[in-house]
Amino acid sequence: GSHAKGSSSVKAGRGVAAAANGRCAEELRLGADLRRALNPKKMHEVVRMSDAVDLLAKHAQCDAVIDLGSGLGYLSRALAFEYNWQVRAVEAEEGNVAAAAKLDATAAAAMRKR
């Protein structure tokens, strides 16, 4: 598996691996543009779940992925930008949809600058 470069020690906290700096040990698995505003627990969840969804969707020979209850879209964004999946995010809470759209625009703009 991948390990965060420069992390010489890793401590466990409530089942979530954390680097010595308090961040998720898997932090570098996502691009910097997708890591913004993610706490270590959410980072761990997104990294693990995106790996699992990618593997399962490939095994099932899917063309796209649907993220039901997508919240702020962290998983959807990781699947789209890091794994190149076409993703349809479905979220009922209007506030989450608006916030996710802002995060999408920020991530997309940052990636265009690369």
mmCIF file with all atom_site columns, C-alpha atoms in Angstrom:
data_model
loop_
_atom_site.group_PDB
_atom_site.id
_atom_site.type_symbol
_atom_site.label_atom_id
_atom_site.label_alt_id
_atom_site.label_comp_id
_atom_site.label_asym_id
_atom_site.label_entity_id
_atom_site.label_seq_id
_atom_site.pdbx_PDB_ins_code
_atom_site.Cartn_x
_atom_site.Cartn_y
_atom_site.Cartn_z
_atom_site.occupancy
_atom_site.B_iso_or_equiv
_atom_site.pdbx_formal_charge
_atom_site.auth_seq_id
_atom_site.auth_comp_id
_atom_site.auth_asym_id
_atom_site.auth_atom_id
_atom_site.pdbx_PDB_model_num
ATOM 1   C CA . GLY A 1 1   ? 0.000   0.000  0.000   1.00 0.00 ? 1   GLY A CA 1
ATOM 2   C CA . SER A 1 2   ? 0.917   3.658  -0.233  1.00 0.00 ? 2   SER A CA 1
ATOM 3   C CA . HIS A 1 3   ? 2.387   5.524  2.688   1.00 0.00 ? 3   HIS A CA 1
ATOM 4   C CA . ALA A 1 4   ? 2.705   9.264  3.252   1.00 0.00 ? 4   ALA A CA 1
ATOM 5   C CA . LYS A 1 5   ? 6.240   10.369 2.435   1.00 0.00 ? 5   LYS A CA 1
ATOM 6   C CA . GLY A 1 6   ? 8.065   11.948 5.310   1.00 0.00 ? 6   GLY A CA 1
ATOM 7   C CA . SER A 1 7   ? 5.924   10.288 7.976   1.00 0.00 ? 7   SER A CA 1
ATOM 8   C CA . SER A 1 8   ? 8.348   8.443  10.178  1.00 0.00 ? 8   SER A CA 1
ATOM 9   C CA . SER A 1 9   ? 5.832   7.574  12.859  1.00 0.00 ? 9   SER A CA 1
ATOM 10  C CA . VAL A 1 10  ? 2.188   6.635  12.672  1.00 0.00 ? 10  VAL A CA 1
ATOM 11  C CA . LYS A 1 11  ? -0.186  6.555  15.613  1.00 0.00 ? 11  LYS A CA 1
ATOM 12  C CA . ALA A 1 12  ? -3.630  5.033  15.810  1.00 0.00 ? 12  ALA A CA 1
ATOM 13  C CA . GLY A 1 13  ? -6.578  7.095  16.958  1.00 0.00 ? 13  GLY A CA 1
ATOM 14  C CA . ARG A 1 14  ? -10.024 5.507  17.256  1.00 0.00 ? 14  ARG A CA 1
ATOM 15  C CA . GLY A 1 15  ? -9.236  3.143  14.409  1.00 0.00 ? 15  GLY A CA 1
ATOM 16  C CA . VAL A 1 16  ? -7.982  5.854  12.045  1.00 0.00 ? 16  VAL A CA 1
ATOM 17  C CA . ALA A 1 17  ? -4.292  5.941  11.207  1.00 0.00 ? 17  ALA A CA 1
ATOM 18  C CA . ALA A 1 18  ? -2.786  9.384  11.620  1.00 0.00 ? 18  ALA A CA 1
ATOM 19  C CA . ALA A 1 19  ? 0.604   10.698 10.589  1.00 0.00 ? 19  ALA A CA 1
ATOM 20  C CA . ALA A 1 20  ? 2.877   12.259 13.195  1.00 0.00 ? 20  ALA A CA 1
ATOM 21  C CA . ASN A 1 21  ? 1.600   15.704 12.129  1.00 0.00 ? 21  ASN A CA 1
ATOM 22  C CA . GLY A 1 22  ? -1.970  14.685 13.028  1.00 0.00 ? 22  GLY A CA 1
ATOM 23  C CA . ARG A 1 23  ? -3.065  14.307 9.418   1.00 0.00 ? 23  ARG A CA 1
ATOM 24  C CA . CYS A 1 24  ? -4.224  11.076 7.794   1.00 0.00 ? 24  CYS A CA 1
ATOM 25  C CA . ALA A 1 25  ? -1.331  8.788  6.907   1.00 0.00 ? 25  ALA A CA 1
ATOM 26  C CA . GLU A 1 26  ? -3.027  8.249  3.513   1.00 0.00 ? 26  GLU A CA 1
ATOM 27  C CA . GLU A 1 27  ? -3.234  11.982 2.825   1.00 0.00 ? 27  GLU A CA 1
ATOM 28  C CA . LEU A 1 28  ? -0.932  11.979 -0.177  1.00 0.00 ? 28  LEU A CA 1
ATOM 29  C CA . ARG A 1 29  ? -3.110  9.438  -1.979  1.00 0.00 ? 29  ARG A CA 1
ATOM 30  C CA . LEU A 1 30  ? -5.425  12.321 -2.994  1.00 0.00 ? 30  LEU A CA 1
ATOM 31  C CA . GLY A 1 31  ? -4.352  15.404 -4.893  1.00 0.00 ? 31  GLY A CA 1
ATOM 32  C CA . ALA A 1 32  ? -3.915  18.582 -2.873  1.00 0.00 ? 32  ALA A CA 1
ATOM 33  C CA . ASP A 1 33  ? -6.943  20.139 -4.574  1.00 0.00 ? 33  ASP A CA 1
ATOM 34  C CA . LEU A 1 34  ? -9.154  17.326 -3.267  1.00 0.00 ? 34  LEU A CA 1
ATOM 35  C CA . ARG A 1 35  ? -7.703  17.369 0.260   1.00 0.00 ? 35  ARG A CA 1
ATOM 36  C CA . ARG A 1 36  ? -8.866  20.881 1.119   1.00 0.00 ? 36  ARG A CA 1
ATOM 37  C CA . ALA A 1 37  ? -11.159 21.015 4.153   1.00 0.00 ? 37  ALA A CA 1
ATOM 38  C CA . LEU A 1 38  ? -10.923 17.278 4.865   1.00 0.00 ? 38  LEU A CA 1
ATOM 39  C CA . ASN A 1 39  ? -10.209 16.263 8.439   1.00 0.00 ? 39  ASN A CA 1
ATOM 40  C CA . PRO A 1 40  ? -8.100  13.098 8.983   1.00 0.00 ? 40  PRO A CA 1
ATOM 41  C CA . LYS A 1 41  ? -11.137 10.865 9.608   1.00 0.00 ? 41  LYS A CA 1
ATOM 42  C CA . LYS A 1 42  ? -12.935 12.012 6.454   1.00 0.00 ? 42  LYS A CA 1
ATOM 43  C CA . MET A 1 43  ? -9.676  11.726 4.471   1.00 0.00 ? 43  MET A CA 1
ATOM 44  C CA . HIS A 1 44  ? -9.295  8.124  5.646   1.00 0.00 ? 44  HIS A CA 1
ATOM 45  C CA . GLU A 1 45  ? -12.914 7.366  4.699   1.00 0.00 ? 45  GLU A CA 1
ATOM 46  C CA . VAL A 1 46  ? -12.617 8.932  1.229   1.00 0.00 ? 46  VAL A CA 1
ATOM 47  C CA . VAL A 1 47  ? -9.338  7.171  0.433   1.00 0.00 ? 47  VAL A CA 1
ATOM 48  C CA . ARG A 1 48  ? -10.590 3.770  1.594   1.00 0.00 ? 48  ARG A CA 1
ATOM 49  C CA . MET A 1 49  ? -14.036 4.059  0.039   1.00 0.00 ? 49  MET A CA 1
ATOM 50  C CA . SER A 1 50  ? -12.748 5.379  -3.302  1.00 0.00 ? 50  SER A CA 1
ATOM 51  C CA . ASP A 1 51  ? -10.311 2.440  -3.500  1.00 0.00 ? 51  ASP A CA 1
ATOM 52  C CA . ALA A 1 52  ? -13.151 0.010  -2.755  1.00 0.00 ? 52  ALA A CA 1
ATOM 53  C CA . VAL A 1 53  ? -15.596 1.604  -5.205  1.00 0.00 ? 53  VAL A CA 1
ATOM 54  C CA . ASP A 1 54  ? -12.956 1.733  -7.949  1.00 0.00 ? 54  ASP A CA 1
ATOM 55  C CA . LEU A 1 55  ? -12.108 -1.944 -7.488  1.00 0.00 ? 55  LEU A CA 1
ATOM 56  C CA . LEU A 1 56  ? -15.736 -3.069 -7.328  1.00 0.00 ? 56  LEU A CA 1
ATOM 57  C CA . ALA A 1 57  ? -16.860 -0.934 -10.281 1.00 0.00 ? 57  ALA A CA 1
ATOM 58  C CA . LYS A 1 58  ? -14.000 -2.239 -12.441 1.00 0.00 ? 58  LYS A CA 1
ATOM 59  C CA . HIS A 1 59  ? -14.785 -5.818 -11.427 1.00 0.00 ? 59  HIS A CA 1
ATOM 60  C CA . ALA A 1 60  ? -18.456 -5.299 -12.311 1.00 0.00 ? 60  ALA A CA 1
ATOM 61  C CA . GLN A 1 61  ? -17.409 -3.656 -15.609 1.00 0.00 ? 61  GLN A CA 1
ATOM 62  C CA . CYS A 1 62  ? -19.341 -0.471 -14.846 1.00 0.00 ? 62  CYS A CA 1
ATOM 63  C CA . ASP A 1 63  ? -19.246 2.561  -17.119 1.00 0.00 ? 63  ASP A CA 1
ATOM 64  C CA . ALA A 1 64  ? -20.098 5.038  -14.356 1.00 0.00 ? 64  ALA A CA 1
ATOM 65  C CA . VAL A 1 65  ? -20.671 5.331  -10.614 1.00 0.00 ? 65  VAL A CA 1
ATOM 66  C CA . ILE A 1 66  ? -23.642 6.742  -8.688  1.00 0.00 ? 66  ILE A CA 1
ATOM 67  C CA . ASP A 1 67  ? -22.965 8.250  -5.253  1.00 0.00 ? 67  ASP A CA 1
ATOM 68  C CA . LEU A 1 68  ? -26.272 8.222  -3.365  1.00 0.00 ? 68  LEU A CA 1
ATOM 69  C CA . GLY A 1 69  ? -26.341 10.575 -0.396  1.00 0.00 ? 69  GLY A CA 1
ATOM 70  C CA . SER A 1 70  ? -23.208 12.277 -1.663  1.00 0.00 ? 70  SER A CA 1
ATOM 71  C CA . GLY A 1 71  ? -23.158 15.016 0.978   1.00 0.00 ? 71  GLY A CA 1
ATOM 72  C CA . LEU A 1 72  ? -20.479 17.556 0.078   1.00 0.00 ? 72  LEU A CA 1
ATOM 73  C CA . GLY A 1 73  ? -19.218 15.332 -2.732  1.00 0.00 ? 73  GLY A CA 1
ATOM 74  C CA . TYR A 1 74  ? -15.805 14.361 -1.366  1.00 0.00 ? 74  TYR A CA 1
ATOM 75  C CA . LEU A 1 75  ? -16.097 10.740 -2.516  1.00 0.00 ? 75  LEU A CA 1
ATOM 76  C CA . SER A 1 76  ? -17.610 11.728 -5.869  1.00 0.00 ? 76  SER A CA 1
ATOM 77  C CA . ARG A 1 77  ? -14.816 14.224 -6.481  1.00 0.00 ? 77  ARG A CA 1
ATOM 78  C CA . ALA A 1 78  ? -12.121 11.658 -5.627  1.00 0.00 ? 78  ALA A CA 1
ATOM 79  C CA . LEU A 1 79  ? -13.678 9.078  -7.944  1.00 0.00 ? 79  LEU A CA 1
ATOM 80  C CA . ALA A 1 80  ? -13.973 11.589 -10.784 1.00 0.00 ? 80  ALA A CA 1
ATOM 81  C CA . PHE A 1 81  ? -10.631 13.376 -10.490 1.00 0.00 ? 81  PHE A CA 1
ATOM 82  C CA . GLU A 1 82  ? -8.345  10.667 -9.087  1.00 0.00 ? 82  GLU A CA 1
ATOM 83  C CA . TYR A 1 83  ? -9.872  7.525  -10.648 1.00 0.00 ? 83  TYR A CA 1
ATOM 84  C CA . ASN A 1 84  ? -11.344 9.028  -13.846 1.00 0.00 ? 84  ASN A CA 1
ATOM 85  C CA . TRP A 1 85  ? -14.866 7.686  -13.223 1.00 0.00 ? 85  TRP A CA 1
ATOM 86  C CA . GLN A 1 86  ? -17.966 9.381  -14.553 1.00 0.00 ? 86  GLN A CA 1
ATOM 87  C CA . VAL A 1 87  ? -19.894 10.034 -11.344 1.00 0.00 ? 87  VAL A CA 1
ATOM 88  C CA . ARG A 1 88  ? -23.482 11.053 -10.742 1.00 0.00 ? 88  ARG A CA 1
ATOM 89  C CA . ALA A 1 89  ? -23.793 12.500 -7.240  1.00 0.00 ? 89  ALA A CA 1
ATOM 90  C CA . VAL A 1 90  ? -27.282 12.432 -5.719  1.00 0.00 ? 90  VAL A CA 1
ATOM 91  C CA . GLU A 1 91  ? -27.945 14.521 -2.600  1.00 0.00 ? 91  GLU A CA 1
ATOM 92  C CA . ALA A 1 92  ? -31.290 15.595 -1.098  1.00 0.00 ? 92  ALA A CA 1
ATOM 93  C CA . GLU A 1 93  ? -30.059 18.399 1.180   1.00 0.00 ? 93  GLU A CA 1
ATOM 94  C CA . GLU A 1 94  ? -30.054 21.649 -0.792  1.00 0.00 ? 94  GLU A CA 1
ATOM 95  C CA . GLY A 1 95  ? -27.316 23.168 1.384   1.00 0.00 ? 95  GLY A CA 1
ATOM 96  C CA . ASN A 1 96  ? -25.006 20.238 0.675   1.00 0.00 ? 96  ASN A CA 1
ATOM 97  C CA . VAL A 1 97  ? -25.666 20.530 -3.066  1.00 0.00 ? 97  VAL A CA 1
ATOM 98  C CA . ALA A 1 98  ? -24.756 24.233 -3.055  1.00 0.00 ? 98  ALA A CA 1
ATOM 99  C CA . ALA A 1 99  ? -21.638 23.667 -0.952  1.00 0.00 ? 99  ALA A CA 1
ATOM 100 C CA . ALA A 1 100 ? -20.570 20.731 -3.157  1.00 0.00 ? 100 ALA A CA 1
ATOM 101 C CA . ALA A 1 101 ? -20.948 22.870 -6.278  1.00 0.00 ? 101 ALA A CA 1
ATOM 102 C CA . LYS A 1 102 ? -18.615 25.496 -4.774  1.00 0.00 ? 102 LYS A CA 1
ATOM 103 C CA . LEU A 1 103 ? -16.069 22.820 -3.842  1.00 0.00 ? 103 LEU A CA 1
ATOM 104 C CA . ASP A 1 104 ? -16.321 21.345 -7.357  1.00 0.00 ? 104 ASP A CA 1
ATOM 105 C CA . ALA A 1 105 ? -15.657 24.732 -8.944  1.00 0.00 ? 105 ALA A CA 1
ATOM 106 C CA . THR A 1 106 ? -12.683 25.391 -6.645  1.00 0.00 ? 106 THR A CA 1
ATOM 107 C CA . ALA A 1 107 ? -11.150 21.952 -7.303  1.00 0.00 ? 107 ALA A CA 1
ATOM 108 C CA . ALA A 1 108 ? -11.684 22.189 -11.068 1.00 0.00 ? 108 ALA A CA 1
ATOM 109 C CA . ALA A 1 109 ? -10.163 25.688 -11.238 1.00 0.00 ? 109 ALA A CA 1
ATOM 110 C CA . ALA A 1 110 ? -7.114  24.591 -9.224  1.00 0.00 ? 110 ALA A CA 1
ATOM 111 C CA . MET A 1 111 ? -6.624  21.550 -11.462 1.00 0.00 ? 111 MET A CA 1
ATOM 112 C CA . ARG A 1 112 ? -6.827  23.674 -14.623 1.00 0.00 ? 112 ARG A CA 1
ATOM 113 C CA . LYS A 1 113 ? -3.939  25.782 -13.304 1.00 0.00 ? 113 LYS A CA 1
ATOM 114 C CA . ARG A 1 114 ? -1.602  22.769 -13.154 1.00 0.00 ? 114 ARG A CA 1
#
